[in-house]
């Protein structure tokens, strides 16, 4: 814009000055009147052009100049005629019309341009703040929604509940006849990527009604009142097209508890929230508008939102379990050519905690890997790579580890692997690698047999032991003074587990089954407040118990590694050689050495 402005300014100036110079070029020499008179006397002049008081003179030698008549010299004409000089005369000339118009309008034009420039800036900054209050909901016409229940898996309970709503929308009269009220507001609760948007869309798709999609954060603008008028506009549009579905994603962006604010007052949000409530109360159940709001923070929502007649229905959309994940993988690989070696069971087992969106991402990444290597179909290898990439961030293959670092990482990961494999009650090892990813220099993966919701005391203790396996291996090999910081995350996790065992899960005999932890999030301060509602005596006891659990399991791990020190060296060598070992390779290393040891010992025993 500034460039444009400057450009046009220079163009105008150039045009104006050329005009001026063309006009004056020929006669720009100014001569006094007396010289002019003497020129007449001396017969030097061929022609004059009289233009009011200005006289443009052409001399006989074709030199040109301009002079001005000082007072009304009435004798001049006679002198010119006497000397036979050609006389031209023009009416008293106005200054050039176009130029004078331009000159008088120029300031105005410039100020208009500057004004437009600033408007454009404001417009860009506030992304349409000038279209005050136009709803920014994206509308999907009923024929455009292709999503159906077939595209969703893994959240069966939510799906069942939602099916009911499709019925309402399809045959509202059936329910109204019996005096039933069609729900106005539904709150979908679940972590990001679990398919809340997908479910809402599928309702619209199944019931064949229009779908309005807006995010709570779209209402929050820098000018107070815009959000509220956007809400008004959205409902206005929806009413024209009812029955329909309005989907408000991230309702917590506007629907936080009112009155208590972290950053002082926030009128805008409050007004927007009030407007939503007013609109919801305003339309009656004859207007079949169903508002579906999604959040993963139901605890921070204003209670007024949940009152009956508003978002009084809650649907929980869970993370998928092992079978759910399998179904979701099937859905998303419908149009992807898979290699024969792809085993959906194994993939699904290895991605606990993945949401539907994560799975979609995983499959996409795997397909991209396959395309990158010009493969005809996607094989298990690509899935493994994609999974590692998503879990750990992109491989840092370019980072060059020194041989010493590599050896340390190999001992450390071998320590985890050996303890994890040999300690009872532990998930089997799936893979170990010393390819650095994200922050860690290596990783050991364990694969649970099935989803663990309740974990036993034994299993937790074994987990603590395994977590210390890395540090212990370093300590045994390099000595107490040469251990590295690489175990910091292991230590952190182990400590958290031990702490929870004592203060939350009631696993300590000394403390008993009493909860001493208060990790409820306190809404008002948005901070975790550890209520210290127990005495120093208990606090000391808790510390002692935590230490006891950790010491016990640290020693268990240490014993395992000392007993199997030759396996540790062997695995380290293999890891340095191959960088990644899979389940079978790990088993081979561990159990082959074990058998060898047994045989050796037997022979030794016999000799003894
Ligand atoms: P949310 O709204 O809960 O954050 P979305 O509905 O936007 O999650 O999910 C994003 C994408 O993830 C979807 O478009 C879909 O491809 C995939 N997805 C998520 N959950 C599921 C599911 N349960 N079944 C199938 N695909 C899913
Ligand atoms: Zn470790």
PDB file of N, CA, C and O and ligand atoms in Angstrom, residues 412-413 416 442-444 466-471 474 486-491, ligand 2:
ATOM      1  N   UNK A 412      23.049 -47.968  28.790  1.00  0.00           N
ATOM      2  CA  UNK A 412      21.866 -47.473  29.495  1.00  0.00           C
ATOM      3  C   UNK A 412      20.598 -48.199  29.030  1.00  0.00           C
ATOM      4  O   UNK A 412      19.851 -48.764  29.833  1.00  0.00           O
ATOM      5  N   UNK A 413      20.394 -48.227  27.716  1.00  0.00           N
ATOM      6  CA  UNK A 413      19.170 -48.863  27.204  1.00  0.00           C
ATOM      7  C   UNK A 413      19.196 -50.368  27.458  1.00  0.00           C
ATOM      8  O   UNK A 413      18.166 -50.966  27.759  1.00  0.00           O
ATOM      9  N   UNK A 416      17.852 -51.019  30.885  1.00  0.00           N
ATOM     10  CA  UNK A 416      16.385 -51.038  30.928  1.00  0.00           C
ATOM     11  C   UNK A 416      15.848 -52.346  30.366  1.00  0.00           C
ATOM     12  O   UNK A 416      14.958 -52.977  30.932  1.00  0.00           O
ATOM     13  N   UNK A 442      18.193 -42.498  23.411  1.00  0.00           N
ATOM     14  CA  UNK A 442      17.796 -43.857  23.089  1.00  0.00           C
ATOM     15  C   UNK A 442      16.458 -44.156  23.744  1.00  0.00           C
ATOM     16  O   UNK A 442      16.005 -43.390  24.583  1.00  0.00           O
ATOM     17  N   UNK A 443      15.847 -45.260  23.364  1.00  0.00           N
ATOM     18  CA  UNK A 443      14.549 -45.580  23.948  1.00  0.00           C
ATOM     19  C   UNK A 443      14.371 -47.084  24.025  1.00  0.00           C
ATOM     20  O   UNK A 443      14.802 -47.800  23.132  1.00  0.00           O
ATOM     21  N   UNK A 444      13.743 -47.530  25.098  1.00  0.00           N
ATOM     22  CA  UNK A 444      13.338 -48.924  25.173  1.00  0.00           C
ATOM     23  C   UNK A 444      11.815 -48.947  25.184  1.00  0.00           C
ATOM     24  O   UNK A 444      11.190 -48.231  25.967  1.00  0.00           O
ATOM     25  N   UNK A 466      12.667 -51.359  36.515  1.00  0.00           N
ATOM     26  CA  UNK A 466      13.092 -51.234  35.129  1.00  0.00           C
ATOM     27  C   UNK A 466      13.546 -49.817  34.821  1.00  0.00           C
ATOM     28  O   UNK A 466      14.515 -49.592  34.098  1.00  0.00           O
ATOM     29  N   UNK A 467      12.840 -48.845  35.390  1.00  0.00           N
ATOM     30  CA  UNK A 467      13.213 -47.458  35.143  1.00  0.00           C
ATOM     31  C   UNK A 467      14.622 -47.163  35.643  1.00  0.00           C
ATOM     32  O   UNK A 467      15.342 -46.354  35.066  1.00  0.00           O
ATOM     33  N   UNK A 468      15.027 -47.836  36.750  1.00  0.00           N
ATOM     34  CA  UNK A 468      16.377 -47.603  37.259  1.00  0.00           C
ATOM     35  C   UNK A 468      17.427 -48.436  36.538  1.00  0.00           C
ATOM     36  O   UNK A 468      18.624 -48.251  36.757  1.00  0.00           O
ATOM     37  N   UNK A 469      16.994 -49.372  35.685  1.00  0.00           N
ATOM     38  CA  UNK A 469      17.937 -50.238  34.979  1.00  0.00           C
ATOM     39  C   UNK A 469      19.008 -49.477  34.230  1.00  0.00           C
ATOM     40  O   UNK A 469      20.183 -49.861  34.218  1.00  0.00           O
ATOM     41  N   UNK A 470      18.603 -48.361  33.599  1.00  0.00           N
ATOM     42  CA  UNK A 470      19.551 -47.580  32.807  1.00  0.00           C
ATOM     43  C   UNK A 470      20.643 -46.992  33.668  1.00  0.00           C
ATOM     44  O   UNK A 470      21.846 -47.148  33.393  1.00  0.00           O
ATOM     45  N   UNK A 471      20.241 -46.317  34.752  1.00  0.00           N
ATOM     46  CA  UNK A 471      21.206 -45.694  35.650  1.00  0.00           C
ATOM     47  C   UNK A 471      22.142 -46.738  36.273  1.00  0.00           C
ATOM     48  O   UNK A 471      23.357 -46.550  36.351  1.00  0.00           O
ATOM     49  N   UNK A 474      24.861 -47.886  33.916  1.00  0.00           N
ATOM     50  CA  UNK A 474      25.914 -46.868  33.823  1.00  0.00           C
ATOM     51  C   UNK A 474      26.835 -46.942  35.038  1.00  0.00           C
ATOM     52  O   UNK A 474      28.059 -46.906  34.917  1.00  0.00           O
ATOM     53  N   UNK A 486      21.561 -38.715  31.883  1.00  0.00           N
ATOM     54  CA  UNK A 486      20.581 -39.357  30.990  1.00  0.00           C
ATOM     55  C   UNK A 486      19.436 -40.024  31.700  1.00  0.00           C
ATOM     56  O   UNK A 486      18.413 -40.321  31.085  1.00  0.00           O
ATOM     57  N   UNK A 487      19.577 -40.250  33.008  1.00  0.00           N
ATOM     58  CA  UNK A 487      18.519 -40.979  33.710  1.00  0.00           C
ATOM     59  C   UNK A 487      17.489 -40.051  34.350  1.00  0.00           C
ATOM     60  O   UNK A 487      16.601 -40.511  35.044  1.00  0.00           O
ATOM     61  N   UNK A 488      17.597 -38.742  34.089  1.00  0.00           N
ATOM     62  CA  UNK A 488      16.756 -37.819  34.861  1.00  0.00           C
ATOM     63  C   UNK A 488      15.266 -38.101  34.658  1.00  0.00           C
ATOM     64  O   UNK A 488      14.492 -38.068  35.616  1.00  0.00           O
ATOM     65  N   UNK A 489      14.891 -38.376  33.425  1.00  0.00           N
ATOM     66  CA  UNK A 489      13.463 -38.628  33.192  1.00  0.00           C
ATOM     67  C   UNK A 489      13.018 -39.932  33.838  1.00  0.00           C
ATOM     68  O   UNK A 489      11.928 -40.024  34.395  1.00  0.00           O
ATOM     69  N   UNK A 490      13.891 -40.956  33.769  1.00  0.00           N
ATOM     70  CA  UNK A 490      13.573 -42.233  34.420  1.00  0.00           C
ATOM     71  C   UNK A 490      13.322 -42.009  35.901  1.00  0.00           C
ATOM     72  O   UNK A 490      12.352 -42.528  36.476  1.00  0.00           O
ATOM     73  N   UNK A 491      14.215 -41.236  36.515  1.00  0.00           N
ATOM     74  CA  UNK A 491      14.111 -41.003  37.956  1.00  0.00           C
ATOM     75  C   UNK A 491      12.815 -40.276  38.284  1.00  0.00           C
ATOM     76  O   UNK A 491      12.117 -40.602  39.239  1.00  0.00           O
TER      77      UNK A 491
HETATM   78 ZN1  LIG B   2      16.641 -44.382  30.681  1.00  0.00          ZN
END
